[in-house]
C-alpha atoms as one frame of an Amber mdcrd trajectory, in Angstrom:
protein
 106.530 -18.834 100.487 109.041 -17.682 103.139 110.915 -15.622 100.563 107.712
 -13.713  99.762 106.456 -13.380 103.349 109.603 -12.188 105.111 109.853  -8.767
 103.404 106.172  -7.895 103.929 105.423  -9.325 107.372 106.948  -6.635 109.611
 105.585  -3.683 107.581 102.111  -5.243 107.475 102.056  -5.978 111.207 103.087
  -2.373 111.883 100.451  -1.061 109.465  97.575  -2.914 111.159  98.837  -2.152
 114.678  99.097   1.564 113.879  95.668   1.456 112.236  94.056  -0.243 115.238
  95.481   2.406 117.559  94.449   5.307 115.345  90.896   3.983 114.844  90.598
   3.733 118.626  91.840   7.268 119.231  95.335   6.330 120.418  98.821   6.739
 119.061 101.028   3.650 118.807 103.204   5.207 121.519 100.331   4.635 123.961
 100.572   0.829 123.678 101.254  -0.772 127.052 101.119  -4.430 125.979 101.417
  -6.246 122.648  99.753  -9.657 122.243 100.955 -10.986 118.930 100.863 -14.171
 116.894 103.761 -16.488 117.783 106.533 -15.851 115.257 110.243 -16.452 115.128
 111.971 -14.643 117.991 113.776 -12.198 115.707 110.498 -10.918 114.218 108.939
 -10.602 117.674 111.938  -8.545 118.793 111.783  -6.395 115.627 108.101  -5.644
 116.288 108.822  -4.570 119.853 111.750  -2.398 118.746 109.779  -0.759 115.934
 106.985   0.084 118.382 109.367   1.296 121.095 108.224  -1.448 123.480 110.292
  -3.285 126.074 110.417  -7.070 126.315 108.254  -6.946 129.460 105.450  -5.299
 127.448 104.734  -8.526 125.590 104.936 -12.286 126.043 106.925 -14.498 123.680
 105.061 -17.788 123.424 108.061 -20.110 123.316 106.459 -22.308 125.985 103.392
 -22.997 123.809 104.617 -22.521 120.273 102.295 -21.466 117.468  98.667 -22.444
 118.110  97.248 -20.463 115.195  94.389 -18.031 115.856  94.596 -18.571 119.623
  98.101 -17.064 119.910  97.045 -13.472 120.730  94.445 -14.724 123.234  97.057
 -16.880 124.945  99.427 -13.895 125.006  96.718 -11.757 126.660  96.094 -14.502
 129.229  99.815 -14.911 129.920 100.263 -11.152 130.135  97.520 -10.939 132.749
  98.776 -14.013 134.623 102.356 -12.690 134.817 101.378  -9.123 135.712 102.653
  -7.668 132.441  99.121  -6.727 131.370  97.611  -4.519 134.048  94.235  -2.963
 134.660  93.890   0.245 132.639  96.478  -0.754 130.026  96.132  -0.265 126.302
  96.733  -3.690 124.770  96.959  -4.450 121.084  96.328  -7.963 119.794  97.766
  -8.634 116.339  97.717 -11.671 114.109  98.192 -12.880 110.548  96.581 -15.580
 108.489  96.598 -17.531 105.299  96.221 -15.454 102.180  98.572 -12.671 103.245
  96.121 -11.172 105.731  97.004  -9.221 108.862  94.763  -7.734 111.527  94.940
  -5.993 114.888  92.613  -4.659 117.538  93.247  -2.141 120.324  91.803  -3.116
 123.704  91.327  -0.883 126.715  92.004  -3.471 129.405  89.562  -2.918 132.256
  88.976   0.598 133.484  91.108   3.409 132.046
């Protein structure tokens, strides 16, 4: 499974993140915070780099590990708790699931 997932995971995450931004009237460059499914650290770092985001524009969930569908919600909570996700920010939550499915949603956090 890993051999089949590795080559398609990053491109599919980027595809759904870009799509979520575009459907919401934003460019991916407008992302202020990324709340993503807990993955291996190297993939998390590749996502941030591909989106032009800094490490402080996301939360790596090494303190919780992978908790399945709750990962992006925990990342949003941790982002808010640590001050990385601020009022007026454009946040994108992204996840993946069984069956080679990926999804993302753009969130205007509070008042913009």
